[in-house]
CSV table of C-alpha atoms and ligand atoms in Angstrom, one decimal:
chain,number,residue,atom,x,y,z
A,1,MET,CA,-26.2,-15.3,-9.5
A,2,THR,CA,-25.1,-16.2,-13.0
A,3,SER,CA,-21.9,-14.8,-14.5
A,4,ASP,CA,-23.9,-13.0,-17.1
A,5,SER,CA,-26.4,-11.1,-14.9
A,6,ASN,CA,-26.2,-7.3,-15.2
A,7,PRO,CA,-26.5,-5.9,-11.7
A,8,LEU,CA,-27.3,-2.5,-13.1
A,9,GLN,CA,-30.5,-3.7,-14.6
A,10,ALA,CA,-31.4,-5.6,-11.4
A,11,SER,CA,-34.4,-6.8,-9.5
A,12,ALA,CA,-38.0,-5.8,-9.7
A,13,VAL,CA,-38.6,-5.3,-5.9
A,14,THR,CA,-36.2,-2.9,-4.3
A,15,PRO,CA,-36.2,-0.4,-1.5
A,16,ASP,CA,-36.6,3.3,-2.5
A,17,ALA,CA,-32.9,4.2,-2.3
A,18,ASP,CA,-32.2,1.5,-4.9
A,19,ALA,CA,-35.1,2.5,-7.1
A,20,THR,CA,-33.5,6.0,-7.4
A,21,TRP,CA,-30.2,4.8,-8.9
A,22,GLN,CA,-31.9,2.1,-11.0
A,23,THR,CA,-34.1,4.8,-12.6
A,24,ASP,CA,-30.9,6.8,-13.2
A,25,VAL,CA,-29.4,3.9,-15.0
A,26,ARG,CA,-32.5,3.1,-17.0
A,27,ALA,CA,-33.0,6.7,-18.1
A,28,GLY,CA,-29.4,7.0,-19.3
A,29,VAL,CA,-27.5,5.5,-22.2
A,30,ARG,CA,-27.3,1.7,-21.8
A,31,HIS,CA,-25.9,0.7,-25.1
A,32,ALA,CA,-24.8,2.3,-28.4
A,33,GLY,CA,-28.3,2.2,-29.8
A,34,ASP,CA,-29.4,4.8,-27.2
A,35,LEU,CA,-26.9,7.3,-28.6
A,36,VAL,CA,-29.1,8.0,-31.6
A,37,SER,CA,-31.5,10.0,-29.4
A,38,LEU,CA,-28.8,12.4,-28.3
A,39,PRO,CA,-27.8,15.7,-30.2
A,40,LEU,CA,-24.5,14.2,-31.4
A,41,SER,CA,-22.4,16.0,-34.1
A,42,PRO,CA,-22.5,14.4,-37.5
A,43,ALA,CA,-18.9,13.0,-37.0
A,44,GLU,CA,-19.9,11.5,-33.6
A,45,ARG,CA,-23.0,10.0,-35.1
A,46,ALA,CA,-20.9,8.5,-37.9
A,47,ALA,CA,-18.4,7.0,-35.5
A,48,ALA,CA,-20.8,5.8,-32.8
A,49,GLN,CA,-21.5,2.3,-33.9
A,50,GLU,CA,-17.9,1.4,-34.8
A,51,ALA,CA,-16.4,3.0,-31.7
A,52,ALA,CA,-19.0,1.2,-29.6
A,53,ALA,CA,-17.9,-2.1,-31.0
A,54,ASN,CA,-14.4,-1.5,-29.7
A,55,HIS,CA,-15.5,-0.3,-26.3
A,56,LYS,CA,-18.9,-0.5,-24.7
A,57,VAL,CA,-21.1,2.6,-24.1
A,58,ARG,CA,-23.0,3.3,-20.9
A,59,ILE,CA,-23.8,6.6,-19.3
A,60,PRO,CA,-26.1,7.1,-16.3
A,61,LYS,CA,-28.6,10.0,-16.6
A,62,ALA,CA,-27.0,12.0,-13.8
A,63,TYR,CA,-23.7,12.1,-15.7
A,64,LEU,CA,-25.4,12.6,-19.1
A,65,ASP,CA,-27.2,15.6,-17.7
A,66,LEU,CA,-23.9,17.3,-17.0
A,67,ILE,CA,-23.1,17.7,-20.7
A,68,ASP,CA,-23.6,21.1,-22.3
A,69,TRP,CA,-24.6,20.0,-25.8
A,70,ASN,CA,-23.9,23.5,-27.2
A,71,ASP,CA,-20.2,22.9,-26.6
A,72,PRO,CA,-18.6,20.3,-28.9
A,73,ALA,CA,-15.5,20.2,-26.6
A,74,ASP,CA,-17.5,19.8,-23.4
A,75,PRO,CA,-15.3,17.9,-20.9
A,76,ILE,CA,-18.0,15.5,-19.8
A,77,ARG,CA,-19.0,14.8,-23.4
A,78,LEU,CA,-15.4,14.0,-24.4
A,79,GLN,CA,-15.0,11.5,-21.6
A,80,VAL,CA,-18.1,9.3,-22.5
A,81,ILE,CA,-19.4,10.0,-26.0
A,82,PRO,CA,-17.5,7.9,-28.6
A,83,GLN,CA,-15.3,10.2,-30.8
A,84,PRO,CA,-14.2,9.5,-34.3
A,85,GLU,CA,-10.5,9.8,-33.3
A,86,GLU,CA,-10.9,6.6,-31.3
A,87,LEU,CA,-10.9,4.6,-34.5
A,88,VAL,CA,-7.4,5.7,-35.3
A,89,GLU,CA,-4.8,3.4,-33.7
A,90,HIS,CA,-1.2,4.2,-33.4
A,91,GLU,CA,1.9,2.1,-33.5
A,92,GLY,CA,3.0,1.5,-29.9
A,93,GLU,CA,-0.4,1.4,-28.3
A,94,LEU,CA,-1.2,-1.7,-26.3
A,95,ASP,CA,-4.1,-4.0,-25.4
A,96,ASP,CA,-2.9,-4.3,-21.8
A,97,PRO,CA,-1.0,-1.1,-21.1
A,98,ILE,CA,0.1,-1.8,-17.6
A,99,ALA,CA,0.5,-5.6,-17.9
A,100,ASP,CA,-2.3,-6.7,-15.6
A,101,HIS,CA,-2.3,-10.1,-17.3
A,102,GLY,CA,1.4,-10.7,-17.0
A,103,PHE,CA,1.2,-10.5,-13.2
A,104,SER,CA,-1.9,-12.6,-12.7
A,105,PRO,CA,-1.1,-15.9,-10.9
A,106,VAL,CA,-4.8,-16.8,-10.8
A,107,PRO,CA,-7.8,-15.5,-12.7
A,108,ARG,CA,-9.2,-12.1,-11.6
A,109,LEU,CA,-6.2,-11.2,-9.5
A,110,THR,CA,-3.1,-9.2,-10.2
A,111,HIS,CA,-0.1,-9.4,-7.8
A,112,ARG,CA,2.7,-7.0,-8.7
A,113,HIS,CA,3.6,-5.5,-5.3
A,114,ALA,CA,4.2,-7.8,-2.4
A,115,ASP,CA,1.8,-6.2,0.1
A,116,ARG,CA,-1.2,-5.5,-2.2
A,117,VAL,CA,-3.3,-7.2,-4.9
A,118,LEU,CA,-5.8,-6.1,-7.4
A,119,LEU,CA,-9.0,-8.2,-7.4
A,120,PHE,CA,-11.5,-7.9,-10.3
A,121,PRO,CA,-14.9,-9.0,-9.0
A,122,THR,CA,-16.6,-7.6,-12.2
A,123,TYR,CA,-15.7,-6.3,-15.6
A,124,GLN,CA,-18.8,-4.1,-15.8
A,125,CYS,CA,-18.9,-0.4,-15.0
A,126,ALA,CA,-21.6,2.1,-14.2
A,127,VAL,CA,-20.1,4.3,-16.9
A,128,TYR,CA,-17.7,3.5,-19.7
A,129,CYS,CA,-15.0,6.0,-20.1
A,130,ARG,CA,-13.6,6.3,-23.7
A,131,PHE,CA,-10.0,6.6,-22.4
A,132,CYS,CA,-10.1,3.5,-20.2
A,133,PHE,CA,-6.8,1.6,-20.0
A,134,ARG,CA,-8.6,-1.6,-19.3
A,135,LYS,CA,-11.1,-1.3,-22.1
A,136,GLU,CA,-9.8,-4.4,-23.9
A,137,SER,CA,-10.5,-6.5,-20.8
A,138,LEU,CA,-13.9,-4.9,-20.3
A,139,THR,CA,-14.8,-5.6,-23.9
A,140,SER,CA,-13.4,-9.0,-24.4
A,141,ILE,CA,-14.1,-10.5,-21.0
A,142,GLY,CA,-17.4,-8.7,-20.5
A,143,ARG,CA,-18.5,-10.9,-17.6
A,144,GLY,CA,-20.2,-9.9,-14.4
A,145,PHE,CA,-19.8,-11.2,-10.9
A,146,SER,CA,-19.8,-14.8,-10.1
A,147,ARG,CA,-18.9,-16.4,-6.7
A,148,GLU,CA,-17.1,-19.4,-8.2
A,149,ALA,CA,-14.9,-17.2,-10.4
A,150,LEU,CA,-13.4,-15.5,-7.4
A,151,GLU,CA,-12.6,-18.7,-5.3
A,152,PRO,CA,-9.1,-19.1,-6.7
A,153,ALA,CA,-8.3,-15.5,-5.9
A,154,PHE,CA,-9.6,-15.7,-2.3
A,155,ALA,CA,-7.5,-18.9,-1.8
A,156,TYR,CA,-4.4,-17.2,-3.3
A,157,ILE,CA,-4.8,-14.2,-0.9
A,158,ALA,CA,-5.2,-16.6,2.1
A,159,GLU,CA,-2.0,-18.4,1.1
A,160,HIS,CA,0.1,-15.2,0.9
A,161,PRO,CA,0.5,-13.6,4.3
A,162,GLU,CA,2.5,-10.7,2.8
A,163,ILE,CA,-0.8,-9.3,1.3
A,164,ARG,CA,-2.1,-6.6,3.6
A,165,GLU,CA,-4.3,-4.6,1.1
A,166,VAL,CA,-6.9,-5.9,-1.3
A,167,ILE,CA,-7.9,-3.5,-4.0
A,168,LEU,CA,-11.3,-4.1,-5.6
A,169,THR,CA,-11.1,-2.8,-9.2
A,170,GLY,CA,-12.4,-3.9,-12.5
A,171,GLY,CA,-14.7,-2.9,-14.0
A,172,ASP,CA,-16.3,-1.0,-11.2
A,173,PRO,CA,-16.8,-2.9,-8.0
A,174,LEU,CA,-19.6,-0.5,-6.8
A,175,SER,CA,-21.7,-1.5,-9.9
A,176,LEU,CA,-22.3,-4.8,-8.0
A,177,PRO,CA,-25.4,-5.3,-5.9
A,178,ASP,CA,-25.0,-4.8,-2.1
A,179,LYS,CA,-25.4,-8.5,-1.5
A,180,ALA,CA,-22.4,-9.4,-3.7
A,181,LEU,CA,-20.3,-6.7,-2.0
A,182,VAL,CA,-21.2,-8.1,1.5
A,183,GLU,CA,-20.1,-11.5,0.3
A,184,ILE,CA,-16.8,-10.3,-1.1
A,185,ARG,CA,-16.0,-8.1,1.9
A,186,THR,CA,-16.9,-11.0,4.3
A,187,ARG,CA,-14.6,-13.4,2.5
A,188,ILE,CA,-11.7,-10.9,2.5
A,189,GLU,CA,-12.0,-9.9,6.1
A,190,ALA,CA,-12.0,-13.5,7.2
A,191,ILE,CA,-8.4,-13.7,6.0
A,192,ALA,CA,-6.5,-12.5,9.1
A,193,HIS,CA,-3.5,-10.9,7.5
A,194,VAL,CA,-5.5,-8.5,5.3
A,195,ARG,CA,-5.7,-5.1,6.9
A,196,LEU,CA,-7.3,-2.7,4.4
A,197,LEU,CA,-9.9,-2.9,1.7
A,198,ARG,CA,-9.5,-0.4,-1.1
A,199,ILE,CA,-12.2,0.3,-3.8
A,200,HIS,CA,-11.4,1.9,-7.1
A,201,THR,CA,-14.6,3.4,-8.5
A,202,ARG,CA,-16.3,6.0,-10.7
A,203,VAL,CA,-19.7,5.4,-9.1
A,204,PRO,CA,-19.5,8.5,-6.8
A,205,VAL,CA,-18.8,10.6,-9.9
A,206,ALA,CA,-21.1,9.1,-12.6
A,207,LEU,CA,-23.9,7.4,-10.5
A,208,PRO,CA,-23.8,9.2,-7.1
A,209,SER,CA,-27.3,8.0,-6.3
A,210,ARG,CA,-25.8,4.5,-6.0
A,211,VAL,CA,-24.1,5.5,-2.8
A,212,THR,CA,-26.8,4.4,-0.4
A,213,ALA,CA,-26.9,3.5,3.3
A,214,GLY,CA,-27.1,-0.1,2.1
A,215,LEU,CA,-23.9,0.2,0.0
A,216,VAL,CA,-22.1,1.8,3.0
A,217,SER,CA,-23.1,-1.0,5.4
A,218,ALA,CA,-22.1,-3.6,2.8
A,219,LEU,CA,-18.5,-2.3,3.1
A,220,GLU,CA,-18.3,-1.8,6.8
A,221,GLY,CA,-16.6,-4.4,8.9
A,222,ARG,CA,-13.3,-5.3,10.4
A,223,LEU,CA,-11.2,-3.7,7.6
A,224,MET,CA,-10.0,-0.1,7.2
A,225,VAL,CA,-11.9,1.0,4.0
A,226,THR,CA,-10.4,3.4,1.4
A,227,VAL,CA,-12.5,4.6,-1.5
A,228,VAL,CA,-10.5,5.9,-4.4
A,229,THR,CA,-12.8,8.0,-6.6
A,230,HIS,CA,-12.1,9.1,-10.2
A,231,PHE,CA,-12.9,12.7,-10.8
A,232,ASN,CA,-11.3,14.3,-13.9
A,233,HIS,CA,-12.9,17.7,-14.1
A,234,PRO,CA,-14.3,20.3,-11.6
A,235,ARG,CA,-17.7,20.2,-13.6
A,236,GLU,CA,-18.1,16.6,-12.2
A,237,ILE,CA,-18.3,18.1,-8.7
A,238,THR,CA,-22.1,18.7,-8.0
A,239,ASN,CA,-24.5,18.6,-5.1
A,240,ALA,CA,-25.1,14.9,-5.8
A,241,THR,CA,-21.4,13.9,-5.9
A,242,GLU,CA,-20.9,16.0,-2.7
A,243,MET,CA,-23.7,14.1,-1.0
A,244,ALA,CA,-22.3,10.7,-2.1
A,245,CYS,CA,-18.8,11.6,-0.8
A,246,ARG,CA,-20.3,12.9,2.5
A,247,THR,CA,-22.1,9.6,3.0
A,248,LEU,CA,-18.8,7.7,2.5
A,249,ARG,CA,-16.8,10.0,4.8
A,250,GLN,CA,-19.4,9.8,7.5
A,251,ALA,CA,-19.0,6.1,7.5
A,252,GLY,CA,-15.3,6.7,8.4
A,253,PHE,CA,-13.9,5.6,5.0
A,254,VAL,CA,-10.7,7.3,3.8
A,255,LEU,CA,-11.4,9.1,0.5
A,256,LEU,CA,-8.8,9.6,-2.2
A,257,ASN,CA,-9.0,10.5,-5.9
A,258,GLN,CA,-7.1,9.6,-9.0
A,259,SER,CA,-7.4,11.6,-12.2
A,260,VAL,CA,-6.2,10.8,-15.7
A,261,LEU,CA,-4.5,13.7,-17.5
A,262,LEU,CA,-6.6,14.1,-20.7
A,263,LYS,CA,-5.8,16.4,-23.5
A,264,GLY,CA,-8.8,18.7,-24.2
A,265,VAL,CA,-10.5,17.7,-21.0
A,266,ASN,CA,-8.3,18.7,-18.0
A,267,ASP,CA,-4.8,19.6,-19.5
A,268,THR,CA,-4.7,23.2,-18.2
A,269,VAL,CA,-3.3,24.4,-14.9
A,270,GLU,CA,-6.6,26.3,-14.1
A,271,VAL,CA,-8.8,23.2,-14.5
A,272,LEU,CA,-6.5,20.9,-12.5
A,273,GLU,CA,-6.0,23.5,-9.8
A,274,GLU,CA,-9.8,24.0,-9.4
A,275,LEU,CA,-10.4,20.2,-9.5
A,276,CYS,CA,-7.8,19.5,-6.8
A,277,ARG,CA,-9.0,22.3,-4.5
A,278,GLU,CA,-12.7,21.5,-4.8
A,279,LEU,CA,-12.0,17.8,-4.3
A,280,MET,CA,-10.3,18.5,-1.0
A,281,TYR,CA,-12.2,21.6,0.3
A,282,ARG,CA,-15.7,20.7,-0.9
A,283,LEU,CA,-15.7,16.9,-1.0
A,284,GLY,CA,-13.1,16.0,1.6
A,285,VAL,CA,-11.4,13.8,-1.0
A,286,LYS,CA,-7.6,13.9,-1.1
A,287,PRO,CA,-6.0,14.1,-4.6
A,288,TYR,CA,-3.8,11.1,-4.7
A,289,TYR,CA,-2.6,10.5,-8.3
A,290,LEU,CA,-2.6,12.4,-11.5
A,291,HIS,CA,-2.0,9.6,-14.1
A,292,HIS,CA,-0.2,10.3,-17.3
A,293,GLY,CA,-2.4,8.9,-20.2
A,294,ASP,CA,-1.8,5.1,-20.7
A,295,LEU,CA,-1.1,3.6,-24.1
A,296,ALA,CA,-4.6,2.4,-24.5
A,297,ARG,CA,-5.6,1.9,-28.2
A,298,GLY,CA,-7.1,4.7,-30.1
A,299,MET,CA,-6.4,7.3,-27.4
A,300,ALA,CA,-3.5,9.3,-29.0
A,301,HIS,CA,-5.9,12.3,-29.3
A,302,ARG,CA,-6.3,12.4,-25.5
A,303,ARG,CA,-2.7,12.0,-24.5
A,304,THR,CA,-0.4,14.9,-23.6
A,305,THR,CA,3.4,14.6,-23.8
A,306,ILE,CA,5.2,13.9,-20.6
A,307,ALA,CA,6.9,17.3,-20.7
A,308,GLN,CA,3.5,19.0,-20.8
A,309,GLY,CA,2.4,16.9,-17.8
A,310,GLN,CA,5.6,17.8,-15.9
A,311,THR,CA,5.0,21.5,-16.5
A,312,LEU,CA,1.4,21.2,-15.2
A,313,ALA,CA,2.6,19.1,-12.1
A,314,GLU,CA,5.2,21.8,-11.3
A,315,ALA,CA,2.7,24.6,-11.6
A,316,LEU,CA,0.3,22.7,-9.3
A,317,ARG,CA,3.1,22.1,-6.7
A,318,ALA,CA,3.7,25.9,-6.6
A,319,ARG,CA,0.0,26.8,-6.4
A,320,LEU,CA,-1.7,24.2,-4.2
A,321,SER,CA,-1.4,23.3,-0.6
A,322,GLY,CA,0.3,19.9,0.1
A,323,ILE,CA,-3.0,18.2,0.9
A,324,CYS,CA,-4.5,19.3,-2.4
A,325,ASN,CA,-1.6,18.2,-4.5
A,326,PRO,CA,-1.6,14.9,-6.4
A,327,VAL,CA,1.5,13.0,-7.5
A,328,TYR,CA,2.0,12.9,-11.2
A,329,VAL,CA,2.7,9.3,-12.2
A,330,LEU,CA,3.2,7.0,-15.2
A,331,ASP,CA,2.2,3.4,-14.9
A,332,LEU,CA,5.1,1.8,-16.8
A,333,PRO,CA,4.3,-0.9,-19.4
A,334,GLU,CA,5.5,-4.4,-18.7
A,335,GLY,CA,4.6,-4.0,-15.0
A,336,GLY,CA,7.2,-1.5,-14.0
A,337,GLY,CA,4.7,0.0,-11.6
A,338,LYS,CA,3.6,3.6,-11.1
A,339,VAL,CA,6.6,6.0,-11.0
A,340,PRO,CA,6.5,9.7,-10.2
A,341,LEU,CA,7.4,11.8,-13.2
A,342,GLY,CA,8.2,14.9,-11.2
A,343,PRO,CA,8.4,17.7,-10.7
A,344,CYS,CA,12.1,17.4,-9.9
A,345,TYR,CA,13.9,20.3,-8.2
A,346,VAL,CA,17.4,19.0,-8.1
A,347,GLU,CA,19.5,20.8,-10.6
A,348,ALA,CA,23.0,19.5,-9.8
A,349,ARG,CA,25.0,17.7,-7.2
A,350,ASP,CA,28.7,17.7,-6.4
A,351,GLY,CA,29.4,15.4,-3.4
A,352,GLU,CA,27.6,16.9,-0.4
A,353,ASN,CA,26.8,20.1,-2.3
A,354,TRP,CA,23.5,20.2,-4.0
A,355,ARG,CA,21.9,22.8,-6.3
A,356,ILE,CA,18.1,22.8,-5.8
A,357,ARG,CA,15.5,25.0,-7.4
A,358,GLY,CA,12.9,26.5,-5.0
A,359,LEU,CA,9.2,26.9,-5.6
A,360,ASP,CA,10.0,30.5,-6.5
A,361,GLY,CA,12.2,29.3,-9.4
A,362,GLU,CA,15.4,30.4,-7.8
A,363,VAL,CA,18.3,27.8,-7.6
A,364,ARG,CA,19.9,27.7,-4.2
A,365,GLY,CA,22.8,25.8,-2.8
A,366,TYR,CA,22.3,23.2,0.0
A,367,ARG,CA,25.2,21.5,1.7
A,368,GLU,CA,24.5,18.2,3.5
A,369,VAL,CA,25.8,18.2,7.1
A,370,VAL,CA,25.8,14.6,8.6
A,371,GLU,CA,27.9,12.9,11.1
A,372,THR,CA,30.6,10.8,9.5
B,401,PLP,C1,-1.9,0.7,-9.2
B,401,PLP,C2,-1.7,-0.6,-8.7
B,401,PLP,C3,-1.6,-0.9,-7.3
B,401,PLP,C4,-1.8,0.2,-6.3
B,401,PLP,O1,-0.7,1.0,-6.2
B,401,PLP,P1,-0.6,2.2,-5.2
B,401,PLP,O2,0.6,3.0,-5.6
B,401,PLP,O3,-0.6,1.6,-3.9
B,401,PLP,O4,-1.9,3.0,-5.3
B,401,PLP,C5,-1.4,-2.2,-6.9
B,401,PLP,N1,-1.2,-3.2,-7.8
B,401,PLP,C6,-1.2,-3.0,-9.1
B,401,PLP,C7,-0.9,-4.1,-10.0
B,401,PLP,C8,-1.5,-1.7,-9.6
B,401,PLP,O5,-1.5,-1.5,-10.9
B,402,SF4,S1,-15.1,3.3,-14.7
B,402,SF4,FE1,-12.9,2.8,-14.6
B,402,SF4,S2,-12.7,0.7,-15.4
B,402,SF4,FE2,-14.8,1.5,-16.0
B,402,SF4,S3,-14.5,2.3,-18.1
B,402,SF4,FE3,-14.2,4.0,-16.6
B,402,SF4,S4,-12.0,4.1,-16.3
B,402,SF4,FE4,-12.5,2.1,-17.2
């Protein structure tokens, strides 16, 4: 396979299950030129080509079909259709908001926490999200999978016994063909100290037909497998996404979800509450993180303030069961890692005497009693 091949436009002869998702890809938006056939607003139409030059455009048909074109603020539309505001960059926005590159000892690998690494097998995605914090990498690197490119990363993991978890991210690892996934999984599981394979993906959301029996068996092996999906809005939860998640769960994979807090898309307590409940109760996907918007370029119009995020996180904590409740985090620039931004219930402390606010809003005293 060459480094430029696009797996999403792959091979002529395929089994039926693969034909289904490949049709879904072909019938969708594959590049900026395809946008002209959509009922865009005049402002979107004017911005489309320039915005697409900054960040690629790709939308599978299944995801495109979720858009209600009568609603200019449709939450699916705002995630994938280039918006004129993207062209406005603000002071303080960054190319590499969470310092992936600063912690990269070898190409295609980021090692910031001792026990886990990020591995980037591809910089392509099934869908390109306008708010992506890696959009600069996706645009400038723009390469697909190549076996040779990953060799230094595999060697690095083998030489570092402290690494227990390998996180496939990108790009979207599940945009790769089954054969490539088998190869990557086999190489990783041959390294005895690795325990868990984690996959960060939007495929179950945007291209659920890609979750085939072949995909599942490509991932099954010695390692515990965790699939971290990326649902941002309850409207993304459909019969098709439900079926994809069921297939992954039945394989015994642990399913988690991370969402990005996006102004105008999911920045109300009602939307987030429904999203988190339906993720857990309908899809069997545990809400893991709610990310504060990263400092990706041209995304000021989608970011909330941290104070707004904290208010939402506190309301969720009061309304949702523990298993439905995500942790609100900020991935600090310069590689500070993901830190929880609250809610925080501690109001004051005087020695062993604490003042702590309850979920009902009332502040109570709590005195520590420990053996001294
Ligand atoms: C997000 C991230 C991880 C995973 O962090 P968890 O808190 O375990 O989900 C690991 N390495 C890097 C560099 C990351 O950015
Ligand atoms: S799928 Fe993930 S990596 Fe790809 S554009 Fe969307 S957020 Fe970025």
